PDB file of C-alpha atoms in Angstrom:
ATOM      1  CA  MET C1290       4.102  13.458  44.166  1.00 43.00           C
ATOM      2  CA  LYS C1291       0.567  13.957  44.434  1.00 43.00           C
ATOM      3  CA  THR C1292      -1.210  12.086  47.491  1.00 44.00           C
ATOM      4  CA  VAL C1293      -3.671   9.140  47.013  1.00 40.00           C
ATOM      5  CA  SER C1294      -6.345  11.957  47.799  1.00 43.00           C
ATOM      6  CA  ALA C1295      -5.174  14.011  45.556  1.00 43.00           C
ATOM      7  CA  ARG C1296      -5.275  11.438  42.835  1.00 43.00           C
ATOM      8  CA  ILE C1297      -8.655  10.227  43.506  1.00 41.00           C
ATOM      9  CA  VAL C1298     -10.127  14.026  43.206  1.00 39.00           C
ATOM     10  CA  ALA C1299      -8.480  14.353  39.726  1.00 44.00           C
ATOM     11  CA  ALA C1300      -9.745  10.814  38.807  1.00 41.00           C
ATOM     12  CA  ILE C1301     -13.264  12.292  40.015  1.00 39.00           C
ATOM     13  CA  GLY C1302     -13.054  15.405  38.013  1.00 43.00           C
ATOM     14  CA  MET C1303     -12.047  13.336  34.951  1.00 41.00           C
ATOM     15  CA  ALA C1304     -15.032  11.404  35.247  1.00 40.00           C
ATOM     16  CA  VAL C1305     -17.094  14.547  35.482  1.00 34.00           C
ATOM     17  CA  PHE C1306     -15.148  15.537  32.226  1.00 38.00           C
ATOM     18  CA  LEU C1307     -15.984  12.500  30.574  1.00 38.00           C
ATOM     19  CA  GLY C1308     -19.914  12.809  31.282  1.00 37.00           C
ATOM     20  CA  ALA C1309     -21.236   9.286  30.715  1.00 31.00           C
ATOM     21  CA  GLY C1310     -18.668   7.759  28.640  1.00 37.00           C
ATOM     22  CA  VAL C1311     -17.764   5.146  31.426  1.00 35.00           C
ATOM     23  CA  ALA C1312     -21.473   3.898  31.431  1.00 32.00           C
ATOM     24  CA  ALA C1313     -21.284   3.684  27.613  1.00 32.00           C
ATOM     25  CA  ALA C1314     -18.279   1.222  27.832  1.00 34.00           C
ATOM     26  CA  PRO C1315     -18.769  -1.564  25.171  1.00 35.00           C
ATOM     27  CA  ALA C1316     -19.834  -5.067  26.055  1.00 35.00           C
ATOM     28  CA  ALA C1317     -16.758  -6.552  25.125  1.00 39.00           C
ATOM     29  CA  ALA C1318     -14.844  -4.550  27.596  1.00 39.00           C
ATOM     30  CA  THR C1319     -16.085  -6.345  30.553  1.00 46.00           C
ATOM     31  CA  GLY C1320     -14.354  -9.837  29.946  1.00 48.00           C
ATOM     32  CA  PRO C1321     -11.229 -11.300  31.564  1.00 40.00           C
ATOM     33  CA  ALA C1322      -9.278  -8.975  29.725  1.00 40.00           C
ATOM     34  CA  ALA C1323     -10.931  -5.769  31.640  1.00 43.00           C
ATOM     35  CA  GLN C1324      -9.945  -7.086  34.951  1.00 56.00           C
ATOM     36  CA  THR C1325      -6.283  -7.461  34.022  1.00 82.00           C
ATOM     37  CA  LEU C1326      -4.100  -4.942  34.624  1.00 92.00           C
ATOM     38  CA  ARG C1327      -0.616  -5.769  34.347  1.00 95.00           C
ATOM     39  CA  ALA C1328       2.395  -4.662  37.015  1.00 97.00           C
ATOM     40  CA  PHE C1329       4.802  -3.086  34.745  1.00 98.00           C
ATOM     41  CA  GLU C1330       8.424  -3.645  36.313  1.00 97.00           C
ATOM     42  CA  PRO C1331      12.323  -3.239  35.022  1.00 96.00           C
ATOM     43  CA  ASP C1332      12.177  -5.995  32.949  1.00 95.00           C
ATOM     44  CA  SER C1333       8.454  -5.508  31.096  1.00 97.00           C
ATOM     45  CA  PHE C1334       9.204  -3.006  28.280  1.00 96.00           C
ATOM     46  CA  GLU C1335      11.450  -6.015  26.611  1.00 94.00           C
ATOM     47  CA  ARG C1336       8.896  -8.546  27.148  1.00 94.00           C
ATOM     48  CA  LEU C1337       6.229  -6.187  26.116  1.00 94.00           C
ATOM     49  CA  VAL C1338       8.187  -5.222  22.773  1.00 94.00           C
ATOM     50  CA  ALA C1339       9.082  -8.917  22.286  1.00 94.00           C
ATOM     51  CA  GLN C1340       5.205  -9.770  22.466  1.00 93.00           C
ATOM     52  CA  GLN C1341       4.418  -7.421  19.498  1.00 93.00           C
ATOM     53  CA  GLN C1342       7.447  -8.292  17.194  1.00 90.00           C
ATOM     54  CA  GLY C1343       6.948  -8.233  13.691  1.00 92.00           C
ATOM     55  CA  LYS C1344       3.314  -6.358  14.468  1.00 94.00           C
ATOM     56  CA  PRO C1345       3.282  -2.516  14.391  1.00 96.00           C
ATOM     57  CA  PHE C1346       1.923  -0.975  17.533  1.00 97.00           C
ATOM     58  CA  VAL C1347       1.583   2.217  19.802  1.00 97.00           C
ATOM     59  CA  LEU C1348       2.671   2.227  23.294  1.00 98.00           C
ATOM     60  CA  VAL C1349       0.888   5.121  25.051  1.00 98.00           C
ATOM     61  CA  LEU C1350       1.870   5.825  28.541  1.00 98.00           C
ATOM     62  CA  TRP C1351      -1.233   7.661  30.482  1.00 98.00           C
ATOM     63  CA  SER C1352      -2.142   8.605  33.924  1.00 98.00           C
ATOM     64  CA  LEU C1353      -5.709   9.200  35.771  1.00 97.00           C
ATOM     65  CA  ASP C1354      -4.792  12.821  36.626  1.00 96.00           C
ATOM     66  CA  CYS C1355      -3.895  13.657  33.074  1.00 97.00           C
ATOM     67  CA  GLN C1356      -6.703  15.415  30.552  1.00 97.00           C
ATOM     68  CA  TYR C1357      -4.533  15.025  27.843  1.00 98.00           C
ATOM     69  CA  CYS C1358      -3.818  11.427  28.440  1.00 98.00           C
ATOM     70  CA  ILE C1359      -7.805  11.082  28.566  1.00 97.00           C
ATOM     71  CA  ALA C1360      -8.423  13.078  25.268  1.00 98.00           C
ATOM     72  CA  SER C1361      -5.759  10.849  23.411  1.00 98.00           C
ATOM     73  CA  LEU C1362      -6.948   7.523  24.866  1.00 98.00           C
ATOM     74  CA  LYS C1363     -10.468   8.711  23.381  1.00 98.00           C
ATOM     75  CA  THR C1364      -9.208   9.343  20.321  1.00 98.00           C
ATOM     76  CA  LEU C1365      -7.020   6.235  20.213  1.00 98.00           C
ATOM     77  CA  GLY C1366     -10.082   4.120  21.156  1.00 97.00           C
ATOM     78  CA  GLN C1367     -12.056   5.773  18.504  1.00 97.00           C
ATOM     79  CA  GLU C1368      -9.443   5.044  15.759  1.00 97.00           C
ATOM     80  CA  GLN C1369      -8.800   1.523  16.495  1.00 95.00           C
ATOM     81  CA  ARG C1370     -12.714   0.943  15.571  1.00 94.00           C
ATOM     82  CA  LYS C1371     -12.145   2.450  12.660  1.00 94.00           C
ATOM     83  CA  ARG C1372      -8.595   0.771  11.720  1.00 92.00           C
ATOM     84  CA  LYS C1373      -8.255  -2.541  12.895  1.00 88.00           C
ATOM     85  CA  ALA C1374      -4.649  -2.788  11.972  1.00 90.00           C
ATOM     86  CA  LEU C1375      -3.867  -0.089  14.970  1.00 94.00           C
ATOM     87  CA  ARG C1376      -2.511  -1.978  17.841  1.00 96.00           C
ATOM     88  CA  VAL C1377      -2.662  -0.266  21.164  1.00 97.00           C
ATOM     89  CA  VAL C1378      -0.886  -0.847  24.356  1.00 97.00           C
ATOM     90  CA  THR C1379      -1.629   1.312  27.311  1.00 97.00           C
ATOM     91  CA  LEU C1380       0.659   1.797  30.268  1.00 98.00           C
ATOM     92  CA  SER C1381      -0.304   3.931  32.994  1.00 98.00           C
ATOM     93  CA  THR C1382       2.021   5.749  35.330  1.00 98.00           C
ATOM     94  CA  ASP C1383      -0.242   5.129  38.184  1.00 97.00           C
ATOM     95  CA  ALA C1384       0.660   2.422  40.229  1.00 97.00           C
ATOM     96  CA  ALA C1385      -1.168  -1.375  39.358  1.00 95.00           C
ATOM     97  CA  ALA C1386      -1.078  -2.542  43.103  1.00 93.00           C
ATOM     98  CA  ASP C1387      -3.305   0.882  44.200  1.00 95.00           C
ATOM     99  CA  PRO C1388      -6.597  -0.813  45.380  1.00 94.00           C
ATOM    100  CA  GLU C1389      -8.321   2.634  44.791  1.00 95.00           C
ATOM    101  CA  LEU C1390      -6.503   3.535  41.492  1.00 96.00           C
ATOM    102  CA  GLY C1391      -6.785   0.001  39.828  1.00 94.00           C
ATOM    103  CA  PRO C1392     -10.369  -0.422  39.160  1.00 95.00           C
ATOM    104  CA  MET C1393     -10.483   3.378  37.993  1.00 96.00           C
ATOM    105  CA  MET C1394      -7.530   2.675  35.222  1.00 97.00           C
ATOM    106  CA  ARG C1395      -9.528  -0.455  34.259  1.00 95.00           C
ATOM    107  CA  GLN C1396     -12.675   1.279  34.037  1.00 95.00           C
ATOM    108  CA  ARG C1397     -11.338   4.201  32.418  1.00 96.00           C
ATOM    109  CA  LEU C1398      -9.424   1.788  29.877  1.00 97.00           C
ATOM    110  CA  ALA C1399     -13.146  -0.106  29.284  1.00 95.00           C
ATOM    111  CA  ALA C1400     -14.841   3.209  28.693  1.00 95.00           C
ATOM    112  CA  PHE C1401     -12.677   3.934  25.565  1.00 96.00           C
ATOM    113  CA  GLY C1402     -12.723   0.319  24.340  1.00 94.00           C
ATOM    114  CA  LEU C1403      -8.897  -0.157  25.224  1.00 94.00           C
ATOM    115  CA  PRO C1404      -8.888  -2.602  27.860  1.00 84.00           C
ATOM    116  CA  GLY C1405      -6.926  -5.391  26.307  1.00 86.00           C
ATOM    117  CA  ASN C1406      -3.013  -5.001  26.764  1.00 92.00           C
ATOM    118  CA  ALA C1407      -3.068  -2.978  29.648  1.00 96.00           C
ATOM    119  CA  TRP C1408      -0.202  -2.399  31.939  1.00 97.00           C
ATOM    120  CA  ALA C1409       0.709  -0.007  35.380  1.00 97.00           C
ATOM    121  CA  TYR C1410       3.573   0.594  36.835  1.00 98.00           C
ATOM    122  CA  GLY C1411       4.502  -1.788  39.304  1.00 97.00           C
ATOM    123  CA  GLU C1412       6.719  -1.732  42.271  1.00 96.00           C
ATOM    124  CA  ALA C1413      10.078  -0.207  41.488  1.00 97.00           C
ATOM    125  CA  PRO C1414      10.325   3.332  41.419  1.00 97.00           C
ATOM    126  CA  ALA C1415       8.900   5.382  38.568  1.00 96.00           C
ATOM    127  CA  GLU C1416      12.399   6.925  37.843  1.00 96.00           C
ATOM    128  CA  GLN C1417      13.532   3.564  37.075  1.00 97.00           C
ATOM    129  CA  LEU C1418      10.659   2.556  35.067  1.00 97.00           C
ATOM    130  CA  ARG C1419      10.724   5.791  32.961  1.00 97.00           C
ATOM    131  CA  TYR C1420      14.555   4.782  32.375  1.00 96.00           C
ATOM    132  CA  MET C1421      13.595   1.369  31.072  1.00 96.00           C
ATOM    133  CA  ILE C1422      11.124   2.939  28.414  1.00 97.00           C
ATOM    134  CA  ASP C1423      13.552   5.861  27.295  1.00 97.00           C
ATOM    135  CA  PRO C1424      16.336   7.189  29.118  1.00 96.00           C
ATOM    136  CA  LYS C1425      15.866  10.436  27.436  1.00 95.00           C
ATOM    137  CA  TRP C1426      12.039  10.712  28.539  1.00 96.00           C
ATOM    138  CA  HIS C1427      11.559  12.682  31.838  1.00 93.00           C
ATOM    139  CA  GLY C1428       7.999  11.833  32.542  1.00 94.00           C
ATOM    140  CA  GLU C1429       6.000  13.993  30.532  1.00 96.00           C
ATOM    141  CA  LYS C1430       2.520  12.679  29.529  1.00 97.00           C
ATOM    142  CA  PRO C1431       1.011  11.806  27.259  1.00 97.00           C
ATOM    143  CA  ARG C1432       3.923   9.949  25.997  1.00 98.00           C
ATOM    144  CA  SER C1433       3.604   7.689  22.908  1.00 98.00           C
ATOM    145  CA  TYR C1434       5.857   5.333  21.345  1.00 98.00           C
ATOM    146  CA  TRP C1435       5.115   4.182  17.694  1.00 97.00           C
ATOM    147  CA  PHE C1436       6.583   0.789  16.545  1.00 96.00           C
ATOM    148  CA  ASN C1437       6.516  -0.346  13.040  1.00 94.00           C
ATOM    149  CA  ALA C1438       6.630  -4.017  12.089  1.00 93.00           C
ATOM    150  CA  ARG C1439      10.711  -3.918  11.933  1.00 92.00           C
ATOM    151  CA  GLY C1440      10.772  -2.745  15.735  1.00 91.00           C
ATOM    152  CA  GLU C1441      11.717   0.870  14.969  1.00 94.00           C
ATOM    153  CA  ARG C1442      10.175   3.541  17.377  1.00 95.00           C
ATOM    154  CA  ILE C1443       9.148   7.095  17.055  1.00 96.00           C
ATOM    155  CA  ALA C1444       8.551   8.907  20.276  1.00 97.00           C
ATOM    156  CA  HIS C1445       5.974  11.481  20.595  1.00 97.00           C
ATOM    157  CA  SER C1446       4.883  13.769  23.384  1.00 97.00           C
ATOM    158  CA  GLY C1447       1.610  15.543  23.505  1.00 97.00           C
ATOM    159  CA  LEU C1448      -2.278  15.108  22.368  1.00 98.00           C
ATOM    160  CA  ILE C1449      -2.623  12.207  20.308  1.00 98.00           C
ATOM    161  CA  THR C1450      -5.189  13.258  17.338  1.00 98.00           C
ATOM    162  CA  PRO C1451      -6.248  11.792  14.295  1.00 97.00           C
ATOM    163  CA  ALA C1452      -3.870  13.583  12.446  1.00 97.00           C
ATOM    164  CA  THR C1453      -0.824  12.436  14.546  1.00 97.00           C
ATOM    165  CA  ILE C1454      -1.617   8.642  14.167  1.00 97.00           C
ATOM    166  CA  ASP C1455      -1.963   9.462  10.577  1.00 96.00           C
ATOM    167  CA  GLN C1456       1.426  11.108  10.354  1.00 95.00           C
ATOM    168  CA  LEU C1457       2.999   8.226  13.078  1.00 95.00           C
ATOM    169  CA  THR C1458       1.851   5.353  11.253  1.00 94.00           C
ATOM    170  CA  SER C1459       2.542   6.501   7.790  1.00 89.00           C
ATOM    171  CA  GLY C1460       5.888   4.092   7.613  1.00 77.00           C
ATOM    172  CA  TRP C1461       4.194   1.144   8.809  1.00 81.00           C
TER     173      TRP C1461
END
């Protein structure tokens, strides 16, 4: 597992990679929703899915030090502005309670217009949280789960592009 220092260096590298994207965060991302990063615990997955019942959505798992995750979040934010029915729930595999990483996660999500339904790993071991989401998932990122209105899901590992979104939402 990376140390906090390594994660901070990776996060700074991502900020450079993104350029001025953080500074250009939309005004709507500064409200109370932007400040909320819920801790994801072993019982959270069932609650998260139940909150979306009857509504198609994508759950995207990401981390601050994953370049493909950042590119995927950027794409999801852009596509969500075009496709009003695209509901995005984010779950960072970084620790919600980390006083240094929490603000970085919120800032990153706000920069892409995705501050709303945001979660980050809580106190339980990462392996346990991964297992609660999907026993077949081994932690590769970005990982996303595309739920239709009936609650059926498709797992996707890898970069999310507009073509990926078209393909995975075609059954919605």
